[in-house]
Short mmCIF file of C-alpha atoms and ligand atoms in Angstrom, two decimals:
data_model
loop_
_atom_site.label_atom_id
_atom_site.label_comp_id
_atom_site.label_asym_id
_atom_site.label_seq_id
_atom_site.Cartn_x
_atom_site.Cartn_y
_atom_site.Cartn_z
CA UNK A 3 0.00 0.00 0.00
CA UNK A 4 1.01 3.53 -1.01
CA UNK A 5 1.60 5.12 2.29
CA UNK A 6 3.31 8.24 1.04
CA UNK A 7 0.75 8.97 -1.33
CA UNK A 8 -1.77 8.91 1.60
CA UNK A 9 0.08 10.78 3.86
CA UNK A 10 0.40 13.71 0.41
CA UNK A 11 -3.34 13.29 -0.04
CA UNK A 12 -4.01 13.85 3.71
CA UNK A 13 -1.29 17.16 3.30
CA UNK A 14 -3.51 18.33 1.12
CA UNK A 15 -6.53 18.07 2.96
CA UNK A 16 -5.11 19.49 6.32
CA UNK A 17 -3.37 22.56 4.04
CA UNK A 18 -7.15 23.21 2.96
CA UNK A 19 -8.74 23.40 6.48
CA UNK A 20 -7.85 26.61 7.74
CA UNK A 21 -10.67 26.03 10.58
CA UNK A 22 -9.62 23.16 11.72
CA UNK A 23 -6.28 23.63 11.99
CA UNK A 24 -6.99 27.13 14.01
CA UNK A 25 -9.04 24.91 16.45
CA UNK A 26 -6.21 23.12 16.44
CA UNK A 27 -3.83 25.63 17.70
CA UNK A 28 -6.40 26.97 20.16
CA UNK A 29 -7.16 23.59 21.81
CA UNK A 30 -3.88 21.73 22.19
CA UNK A 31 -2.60 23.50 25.38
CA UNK A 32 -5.98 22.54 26.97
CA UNK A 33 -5.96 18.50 25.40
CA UNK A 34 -9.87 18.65 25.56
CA UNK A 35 -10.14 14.90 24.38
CA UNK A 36 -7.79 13.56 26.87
CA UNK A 37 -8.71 10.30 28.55
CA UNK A 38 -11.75 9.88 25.98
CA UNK A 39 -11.65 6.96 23.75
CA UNK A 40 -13.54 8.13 20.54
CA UNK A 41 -15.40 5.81 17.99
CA UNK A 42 -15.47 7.36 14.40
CA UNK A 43 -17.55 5.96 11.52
CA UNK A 44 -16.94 8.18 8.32
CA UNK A 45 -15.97 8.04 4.69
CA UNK A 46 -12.62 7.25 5.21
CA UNK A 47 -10.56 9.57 2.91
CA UNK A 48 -7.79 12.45 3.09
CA UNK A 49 -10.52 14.50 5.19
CA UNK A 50 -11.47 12.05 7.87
CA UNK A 51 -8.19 11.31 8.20
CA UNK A 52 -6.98 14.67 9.16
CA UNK A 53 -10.06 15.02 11.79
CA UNK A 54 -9.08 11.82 12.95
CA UNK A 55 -4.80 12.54 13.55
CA UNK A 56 -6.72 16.16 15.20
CA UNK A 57 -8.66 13.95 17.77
CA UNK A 58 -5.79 12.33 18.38
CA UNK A 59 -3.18 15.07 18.56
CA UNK A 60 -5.86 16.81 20.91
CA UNK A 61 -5.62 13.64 23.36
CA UNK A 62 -7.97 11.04 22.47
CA UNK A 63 -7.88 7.65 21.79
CA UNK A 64 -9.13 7.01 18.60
CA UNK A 65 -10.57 4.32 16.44
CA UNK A 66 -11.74 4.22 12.57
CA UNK A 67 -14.02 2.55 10.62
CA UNK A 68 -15.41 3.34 7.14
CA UNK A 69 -19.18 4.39 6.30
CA UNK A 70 -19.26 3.05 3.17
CA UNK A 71 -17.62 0.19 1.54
CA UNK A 72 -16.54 2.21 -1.42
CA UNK A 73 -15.74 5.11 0.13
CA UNK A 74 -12.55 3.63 1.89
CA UNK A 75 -9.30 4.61 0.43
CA UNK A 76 -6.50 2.48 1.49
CA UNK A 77 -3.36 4.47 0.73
CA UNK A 78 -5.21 7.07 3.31
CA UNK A 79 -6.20 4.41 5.80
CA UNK A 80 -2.60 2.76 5.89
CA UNK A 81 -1.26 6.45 6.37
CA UNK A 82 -3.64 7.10 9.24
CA UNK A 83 -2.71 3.73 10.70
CA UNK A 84 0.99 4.65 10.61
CA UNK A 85 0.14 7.48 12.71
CA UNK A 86 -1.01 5.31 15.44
CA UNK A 87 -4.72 5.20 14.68
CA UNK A 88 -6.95 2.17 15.11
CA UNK A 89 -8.21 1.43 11.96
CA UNK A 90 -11.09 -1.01 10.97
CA UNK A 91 -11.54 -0.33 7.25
CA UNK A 92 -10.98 -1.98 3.43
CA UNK A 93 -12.13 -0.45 0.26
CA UNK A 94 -14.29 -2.53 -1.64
CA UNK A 95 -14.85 -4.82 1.67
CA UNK A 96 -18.06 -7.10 1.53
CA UNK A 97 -21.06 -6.34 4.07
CA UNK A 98 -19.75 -9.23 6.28
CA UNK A 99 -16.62 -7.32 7.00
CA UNK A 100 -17.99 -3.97 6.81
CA UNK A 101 -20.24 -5.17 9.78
CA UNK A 102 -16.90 -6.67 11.58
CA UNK A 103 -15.34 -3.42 11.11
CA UNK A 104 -18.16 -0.88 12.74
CA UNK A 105 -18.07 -4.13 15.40
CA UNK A 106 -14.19 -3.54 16.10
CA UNK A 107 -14.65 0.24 16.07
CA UNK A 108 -17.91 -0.60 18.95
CA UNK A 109 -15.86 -2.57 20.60
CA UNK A 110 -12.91 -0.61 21.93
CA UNK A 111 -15.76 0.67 24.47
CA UNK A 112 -16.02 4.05 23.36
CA UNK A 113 -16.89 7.05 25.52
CA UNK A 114 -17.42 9.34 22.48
CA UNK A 115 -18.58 8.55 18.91
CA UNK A 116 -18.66 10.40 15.38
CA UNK A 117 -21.03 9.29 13.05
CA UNK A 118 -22.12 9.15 9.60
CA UNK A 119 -25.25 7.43 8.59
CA UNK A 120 -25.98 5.97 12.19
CA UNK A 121 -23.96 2.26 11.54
CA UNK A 122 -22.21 2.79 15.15
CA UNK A 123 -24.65 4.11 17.04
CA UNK A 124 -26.94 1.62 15.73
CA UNK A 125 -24.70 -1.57 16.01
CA UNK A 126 -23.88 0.14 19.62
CA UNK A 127 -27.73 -0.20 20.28
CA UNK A 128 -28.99 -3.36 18.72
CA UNK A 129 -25.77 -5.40 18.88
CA UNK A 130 -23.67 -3.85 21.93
CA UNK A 131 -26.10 -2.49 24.22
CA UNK A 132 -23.70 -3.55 27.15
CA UNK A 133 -21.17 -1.24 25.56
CA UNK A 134 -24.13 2.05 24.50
CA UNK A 135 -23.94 2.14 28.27
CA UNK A 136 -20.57 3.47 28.58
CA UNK A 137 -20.95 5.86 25.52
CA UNK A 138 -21.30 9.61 27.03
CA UNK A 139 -22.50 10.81 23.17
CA UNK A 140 -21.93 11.46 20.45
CA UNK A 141 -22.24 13.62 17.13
CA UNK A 142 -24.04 12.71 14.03
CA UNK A 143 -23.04 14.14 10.07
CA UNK A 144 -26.20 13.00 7.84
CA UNK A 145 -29.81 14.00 7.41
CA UNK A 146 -30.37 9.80 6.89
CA UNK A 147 -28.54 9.37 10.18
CA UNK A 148 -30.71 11.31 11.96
CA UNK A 149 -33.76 10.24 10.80
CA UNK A 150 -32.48 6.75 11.63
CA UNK A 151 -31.35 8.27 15.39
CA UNK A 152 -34.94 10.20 15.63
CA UNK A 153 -36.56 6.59 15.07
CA UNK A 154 -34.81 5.13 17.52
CA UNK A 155 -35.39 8.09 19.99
CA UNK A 156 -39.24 7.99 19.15
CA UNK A 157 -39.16 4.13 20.48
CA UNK A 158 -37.83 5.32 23.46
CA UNK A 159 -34.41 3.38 22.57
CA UNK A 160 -31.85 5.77 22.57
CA UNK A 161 -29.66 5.38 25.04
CA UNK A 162 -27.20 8.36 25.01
CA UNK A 163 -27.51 12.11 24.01
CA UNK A 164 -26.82 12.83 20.21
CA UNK A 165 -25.86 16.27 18.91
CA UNK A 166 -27.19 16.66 15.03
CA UNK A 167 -24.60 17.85 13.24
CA UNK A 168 -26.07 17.72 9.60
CA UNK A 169 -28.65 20.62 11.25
CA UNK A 170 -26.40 23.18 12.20
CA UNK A 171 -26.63 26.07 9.58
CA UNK A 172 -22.96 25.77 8.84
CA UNK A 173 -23.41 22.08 7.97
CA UNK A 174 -26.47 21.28 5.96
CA UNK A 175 -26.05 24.97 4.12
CA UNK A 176 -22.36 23.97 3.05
CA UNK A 177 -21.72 20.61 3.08
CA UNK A 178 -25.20 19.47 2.12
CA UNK A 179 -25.79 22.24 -1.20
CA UNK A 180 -22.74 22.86 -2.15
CA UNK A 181 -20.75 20.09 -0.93
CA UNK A 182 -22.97 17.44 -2.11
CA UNK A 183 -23.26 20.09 -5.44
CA UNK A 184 -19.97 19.84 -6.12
CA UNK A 185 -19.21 16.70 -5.10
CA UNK A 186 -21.76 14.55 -6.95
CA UNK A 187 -21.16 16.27 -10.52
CA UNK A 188 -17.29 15.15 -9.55
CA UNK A 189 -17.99 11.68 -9.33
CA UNK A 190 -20.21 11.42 -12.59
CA UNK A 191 -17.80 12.97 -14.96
CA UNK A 192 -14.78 11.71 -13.08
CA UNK A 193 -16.61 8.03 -13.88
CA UNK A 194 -18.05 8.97 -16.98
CA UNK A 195 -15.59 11.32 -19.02
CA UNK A 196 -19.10 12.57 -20.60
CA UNK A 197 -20.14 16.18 -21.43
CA UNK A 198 -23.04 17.58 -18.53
CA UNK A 199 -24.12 20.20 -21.41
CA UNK A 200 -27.35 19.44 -23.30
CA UNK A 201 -27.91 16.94 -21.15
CA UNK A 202 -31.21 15.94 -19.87
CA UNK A 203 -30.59 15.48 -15.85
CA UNK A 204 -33.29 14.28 -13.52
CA UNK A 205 -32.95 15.16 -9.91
CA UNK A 206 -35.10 12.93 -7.45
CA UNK A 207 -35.37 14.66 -3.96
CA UNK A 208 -34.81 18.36 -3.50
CA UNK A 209 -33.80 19.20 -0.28
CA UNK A 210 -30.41 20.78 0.50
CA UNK A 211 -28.30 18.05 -1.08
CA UNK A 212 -30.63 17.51 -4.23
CA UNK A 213 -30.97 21.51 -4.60
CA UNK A 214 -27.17 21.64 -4.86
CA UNK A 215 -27.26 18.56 -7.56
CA UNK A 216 -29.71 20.23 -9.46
CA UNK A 217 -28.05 23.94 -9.16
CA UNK A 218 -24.81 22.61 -10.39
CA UNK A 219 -26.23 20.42 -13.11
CA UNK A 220 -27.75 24.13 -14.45
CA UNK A 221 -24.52 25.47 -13.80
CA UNK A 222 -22.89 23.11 -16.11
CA UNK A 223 -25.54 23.37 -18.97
CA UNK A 224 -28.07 20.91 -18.44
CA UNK A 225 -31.83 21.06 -18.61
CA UNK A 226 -33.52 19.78 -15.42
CA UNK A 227 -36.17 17.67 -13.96
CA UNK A 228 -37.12 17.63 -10.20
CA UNK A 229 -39.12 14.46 -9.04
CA UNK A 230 -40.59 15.64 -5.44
CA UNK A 231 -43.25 13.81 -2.55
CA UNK A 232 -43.13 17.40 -0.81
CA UNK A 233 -45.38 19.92 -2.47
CA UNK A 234 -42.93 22.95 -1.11
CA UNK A 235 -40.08 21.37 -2.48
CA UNK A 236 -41.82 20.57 -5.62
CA UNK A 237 -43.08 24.45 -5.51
CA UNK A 238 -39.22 25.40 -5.02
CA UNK A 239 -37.84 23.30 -7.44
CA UNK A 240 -40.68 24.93 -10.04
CA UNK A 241 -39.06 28.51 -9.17
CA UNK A 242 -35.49 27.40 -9.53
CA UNK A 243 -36.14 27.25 -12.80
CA UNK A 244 -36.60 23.44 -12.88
CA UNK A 245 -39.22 21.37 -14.03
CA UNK A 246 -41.03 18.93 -11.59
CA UNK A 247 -42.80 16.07 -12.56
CA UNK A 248 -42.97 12.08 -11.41
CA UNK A 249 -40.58 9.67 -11.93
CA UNK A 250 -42.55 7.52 -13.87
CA UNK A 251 -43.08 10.91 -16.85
CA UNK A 252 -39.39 11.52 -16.55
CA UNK A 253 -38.14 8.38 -16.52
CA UNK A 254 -38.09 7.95 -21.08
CA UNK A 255 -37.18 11.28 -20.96
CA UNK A 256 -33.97 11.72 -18.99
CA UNK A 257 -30.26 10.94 -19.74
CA UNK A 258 -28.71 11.21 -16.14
CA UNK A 259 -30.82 9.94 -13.18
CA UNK A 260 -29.62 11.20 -9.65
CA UNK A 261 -31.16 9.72 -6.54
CA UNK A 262 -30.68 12.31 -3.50
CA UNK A 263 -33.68 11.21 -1.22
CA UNK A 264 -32.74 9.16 1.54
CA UNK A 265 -35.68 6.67 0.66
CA UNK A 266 -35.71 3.57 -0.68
CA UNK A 267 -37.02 2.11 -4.85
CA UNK A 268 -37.16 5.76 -6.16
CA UNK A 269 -36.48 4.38 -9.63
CA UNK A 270 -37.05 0.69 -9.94
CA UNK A 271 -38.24 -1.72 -12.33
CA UNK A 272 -41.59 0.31 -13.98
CA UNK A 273 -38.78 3.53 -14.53
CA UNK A 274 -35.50 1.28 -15.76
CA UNK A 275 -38.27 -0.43 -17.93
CA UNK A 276 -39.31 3.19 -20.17
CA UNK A 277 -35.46 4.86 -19.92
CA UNK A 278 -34.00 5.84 -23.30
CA UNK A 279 -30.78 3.62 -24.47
CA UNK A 280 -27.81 5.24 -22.75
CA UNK A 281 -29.63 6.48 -19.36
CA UNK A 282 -26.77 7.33 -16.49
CA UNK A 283 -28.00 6.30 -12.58
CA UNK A 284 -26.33 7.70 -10.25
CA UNK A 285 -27.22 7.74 -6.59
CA UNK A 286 -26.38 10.43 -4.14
CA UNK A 287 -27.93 9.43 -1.26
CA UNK A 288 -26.14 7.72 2.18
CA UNK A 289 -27.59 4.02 1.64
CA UNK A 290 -27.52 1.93 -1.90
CA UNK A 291 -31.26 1.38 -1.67
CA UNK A 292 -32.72 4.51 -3.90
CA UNK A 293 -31.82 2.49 -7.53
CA UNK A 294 -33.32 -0.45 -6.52
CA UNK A 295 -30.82 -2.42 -8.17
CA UNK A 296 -31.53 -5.95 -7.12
CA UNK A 297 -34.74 -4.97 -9.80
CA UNK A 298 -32.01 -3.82 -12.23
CA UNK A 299 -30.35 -7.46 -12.17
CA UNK A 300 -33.64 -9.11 -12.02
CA UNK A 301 -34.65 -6.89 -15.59
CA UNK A 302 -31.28 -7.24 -17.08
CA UNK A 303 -29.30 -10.33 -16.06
CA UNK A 304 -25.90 -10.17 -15.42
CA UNK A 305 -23.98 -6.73 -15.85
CA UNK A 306 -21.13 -6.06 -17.39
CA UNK A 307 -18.16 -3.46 -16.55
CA UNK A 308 -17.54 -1.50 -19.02
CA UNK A 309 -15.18 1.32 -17.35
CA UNK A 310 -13.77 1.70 -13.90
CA UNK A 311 -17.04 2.37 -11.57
CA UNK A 312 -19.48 1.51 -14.62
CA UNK A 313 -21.85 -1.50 -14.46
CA UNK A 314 -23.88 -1.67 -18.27
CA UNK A 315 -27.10 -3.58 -17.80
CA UNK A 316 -28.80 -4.53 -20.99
CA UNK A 317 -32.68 -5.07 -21.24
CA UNK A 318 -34.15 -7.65 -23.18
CA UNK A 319 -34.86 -5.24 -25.88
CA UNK A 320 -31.10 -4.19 -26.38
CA UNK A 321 -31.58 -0.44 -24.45
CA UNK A 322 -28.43 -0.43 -22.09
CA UNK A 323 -28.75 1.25 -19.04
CA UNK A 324 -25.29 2.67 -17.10
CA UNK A 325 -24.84 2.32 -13.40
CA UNK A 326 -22.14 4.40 -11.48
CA UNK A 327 -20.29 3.19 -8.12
CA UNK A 328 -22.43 0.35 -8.06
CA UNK A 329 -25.73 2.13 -6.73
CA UNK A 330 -23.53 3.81 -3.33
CA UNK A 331 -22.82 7.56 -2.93
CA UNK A 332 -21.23 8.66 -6.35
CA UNK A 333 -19.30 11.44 -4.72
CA UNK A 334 -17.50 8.88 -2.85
CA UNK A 335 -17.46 5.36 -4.94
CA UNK A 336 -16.35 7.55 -8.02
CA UNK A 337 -14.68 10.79 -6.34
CA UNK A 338 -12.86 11.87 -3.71
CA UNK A 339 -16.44 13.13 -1.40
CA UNK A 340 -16.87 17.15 -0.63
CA UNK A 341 -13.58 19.77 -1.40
CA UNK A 342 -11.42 19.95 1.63
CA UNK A 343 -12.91 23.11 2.48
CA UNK A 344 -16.31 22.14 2.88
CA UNK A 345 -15.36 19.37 5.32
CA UNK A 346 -13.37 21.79 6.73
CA UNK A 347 -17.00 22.95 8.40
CA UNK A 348 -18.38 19.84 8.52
CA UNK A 349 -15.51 18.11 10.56
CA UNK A 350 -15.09 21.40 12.89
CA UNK A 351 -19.23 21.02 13.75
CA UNK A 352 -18.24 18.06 14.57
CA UNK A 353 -14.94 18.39 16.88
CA UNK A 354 -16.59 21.29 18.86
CA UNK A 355 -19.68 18.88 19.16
CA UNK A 356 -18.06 16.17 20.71
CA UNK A 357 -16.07 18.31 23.07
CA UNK A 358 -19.17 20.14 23.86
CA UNK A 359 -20.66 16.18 24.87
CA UNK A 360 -17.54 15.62 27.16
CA UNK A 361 -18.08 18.92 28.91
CA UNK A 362 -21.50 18.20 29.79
CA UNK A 363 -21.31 14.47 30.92
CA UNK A 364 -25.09 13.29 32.29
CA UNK A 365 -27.77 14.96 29.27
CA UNK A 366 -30.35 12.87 29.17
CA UNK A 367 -30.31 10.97 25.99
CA UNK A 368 -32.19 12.55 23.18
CA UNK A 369 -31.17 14.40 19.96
CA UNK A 370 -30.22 17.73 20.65
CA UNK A 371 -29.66 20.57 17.96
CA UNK A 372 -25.80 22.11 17.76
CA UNK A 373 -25.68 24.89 19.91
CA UNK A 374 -26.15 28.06 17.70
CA UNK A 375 -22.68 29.69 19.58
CA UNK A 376 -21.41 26.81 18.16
CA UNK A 377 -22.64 26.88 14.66
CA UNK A 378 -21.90 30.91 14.37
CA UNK A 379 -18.25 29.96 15.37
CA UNK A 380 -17.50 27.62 12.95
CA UNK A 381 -18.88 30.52 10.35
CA UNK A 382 -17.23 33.22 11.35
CA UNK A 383 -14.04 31.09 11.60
CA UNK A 384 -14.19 30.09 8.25
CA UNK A 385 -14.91 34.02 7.68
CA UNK A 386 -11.66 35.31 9.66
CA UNK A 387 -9.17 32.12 7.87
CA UNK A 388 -10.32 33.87 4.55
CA UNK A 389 -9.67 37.18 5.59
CA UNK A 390 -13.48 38.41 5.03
CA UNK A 391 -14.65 41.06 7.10
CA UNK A 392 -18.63 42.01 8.03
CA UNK A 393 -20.43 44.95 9.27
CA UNK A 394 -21.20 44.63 13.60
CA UNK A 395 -24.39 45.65 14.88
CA UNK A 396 -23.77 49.18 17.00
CA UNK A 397 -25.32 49.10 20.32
CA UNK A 398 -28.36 51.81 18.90
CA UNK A 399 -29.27 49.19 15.93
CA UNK A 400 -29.10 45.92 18.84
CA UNK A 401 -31.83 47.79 20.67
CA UNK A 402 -34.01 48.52 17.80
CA UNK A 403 -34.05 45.11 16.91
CA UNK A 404 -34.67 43.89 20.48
CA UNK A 405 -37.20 46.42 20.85
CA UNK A 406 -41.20 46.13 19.47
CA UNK A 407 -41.69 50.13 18.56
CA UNK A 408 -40.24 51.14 15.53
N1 ADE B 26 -15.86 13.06 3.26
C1 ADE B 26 -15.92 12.59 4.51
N2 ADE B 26 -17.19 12.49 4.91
C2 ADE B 26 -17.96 12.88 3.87
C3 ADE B 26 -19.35 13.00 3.67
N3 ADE B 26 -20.22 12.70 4.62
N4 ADE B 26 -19.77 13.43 2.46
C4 ADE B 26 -18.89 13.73 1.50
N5 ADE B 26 -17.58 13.67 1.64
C5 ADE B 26 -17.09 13.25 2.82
#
């Protein structure tokens, strides 16, 4: 394994996370994390790893296991394991060992965890509740994480307080428009090589992540289609400029499909059975269950690979459909995830998070929103490492606002 080319990738990363590396500098006198073992289940790439060796540098013990199986790059993990990280992680691992890794993360009794998607904190609760016992909290990065977390909460399971990242302004704003934006048009022409232009792209989902999809894709020339459950979504989408209709209308129409919903069969075996030769699916949300491939296979037969992170399923009538990073988070199977800089907010939510759990040992479990001193920090942060400045409120404009006559 390539361990210098991780540890350049990771140089990157850290050169490109001015917040981060300010928190950094602020907390290492105090060693905040000290005495805490820390359970992390993210995307392990150049990013993680740099939050990870910051953990660590600020005193914790920490252990690392990928969200995704495709998401896992090696050279990065064996460069994070060389500097003394426990890491539980493979690329292209099957689910057997994917489950043995989140199990070895669980299972160096963690007192603080960092999650993406919910895996740990869910193995923690239906597999190692002996273990959920010991956890103080922890921090969570996705909108599908939560909802998973909120479930759990709602059956009165949870068994330690959660603080929902992916809700702070500074997250789902960033990371989830832009990020995912960005990110998601990187791993379809990274896979693809294919001109965006002219294109016919169809969006399914618009909230944050699916609104930055969508902007993007107009950004780069295409024409789009919104497929919406959510009437003000669907009304938003409309005055984007897009067009909103079902999946089933859009499915012979559209050249790239892009699933960003966090729900399950959003185009399945009536939509793969009407798509023009040539259709692109992508999916961009955290689980491989919105291309309901298994109805793919069961339409097709057996796929064949026709370029790095392309499956081509053929119907019977010859029309060959294209499937990127086999149905898992493009941004990640066929990219690199969200620019440094983006993760750069994500990752410092999520630092100042989990210290904010240590400090305040004993909140009952529930989810609990980021605090908003919190979420402005991480903000105006970012602001200050680009050297941005902003108008302050003078004392006479504070009291108008506070005040009810005008
Ligand atoms: N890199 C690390 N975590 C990520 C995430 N949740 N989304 C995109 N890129 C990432």
């Amino acid at each position: 394994m390539d361990i210098d080319q991780g540890q350049r990738k990771i140089e990157w990363a850290r050169a490109h996370m001015p917040v981060l590396q300010r928190l950094r500098e602020e907390l290492m006198q105090e060693q905040p994390f000290s005495g805490y073992r820390v359970a992390i289940c993210l995307h392990l790439e150049a990013k993680t790893a740099y939050l990870a060796m910051l953990l660590s540098d600020l005193g914790a013990d920490v252990a690392i296991a990928g969200s995704n199986p495709l998401s896992t790059q090696d050279d990065v993990a064996a460069a994070l394991a060389a500097e003394g990280v426990s890491v539980h992680a493979r690329h292209g691992c099957s689910a057997e060992e994917y489950d043995a890794f989140v199990e070895a993360v669980a299972g160096t009794r963690p007192h603080l965890i960092i999650d993406d998607g919910g895996d740990l904190i869910g193995l923690l609760h239906d597999g190692r509740p002996d273990l959920a016992e010991e956890v103080l909290g922890g921090a969570e990065e996705t909108t599908t994480g939560l909802l998973r977390l909120r479930a759990l909460g709602a059956e009165g399971r949870l068994a330690f307080p959660v603080l929902a990242v992916n809700d702070a302004l500074s997250k789902y704003l960033f990371d989830n428009r832009y990020g995912t934006g960005q990110s998601v048009w990187d791993g379809i022409v990274r896979a693809t090589n294919l001109v965006v232009a002219g294109k016919h792209v169809v969006v399914a989902g618009y909230g944050w992540c699916g609104k930055g999809v969508a902007l993007r894709a107009m950004g780069l020339g295409a024409r789009v289609t919104v497929t919406e459950v959510d009437p003000v979504a669907a009304n938003e989408a409309l005055m984007d400029g897009c067009q909103v209709t079902t999946m089933e209308r859009a499915a012979p129409e559209g050249d790239i499909f892009i699933t960003v919903t966090g729900c399950r069969d959003v185009i399945a075996r009536r939509h793969f059975e009407r798509m023009k030769d040539g259709a692109i699916l992508a999916n961009a949300g955290h689980f491989d269950v919105e291309v309901a491939v298994g109805d793919l296979a069961d339409l097709c037969g057996a796929y064949t690979i026709v370029r790095e992170g392309i499956r081509r399923y053929t119907r019977p009538d010859g029309a060959r459909l294209y499937l990127l990073g086999e149905g898992r988070l493009v941004n990640l199977a066929c990219a690199d995830g969200h620019p440094a800089e983006i993760m750069d907010m994500s990752f410092a939510l999520q630092l100042l998070a989990l210290k904010y759990v240590a400090e305040n040992p004993g909140l009952p479990p529930a989810v609990y929103p980021v605090g908003d001193d919190i979420d402005r920090r991480v903000a105006a942060l970012r602001l200050e490492a680009l050297g941005v400045t902003m108008d302050m409120l003078t004392e006479q404009q504070r009291q108008y606002l506070n005040s009810w006559k005008t």
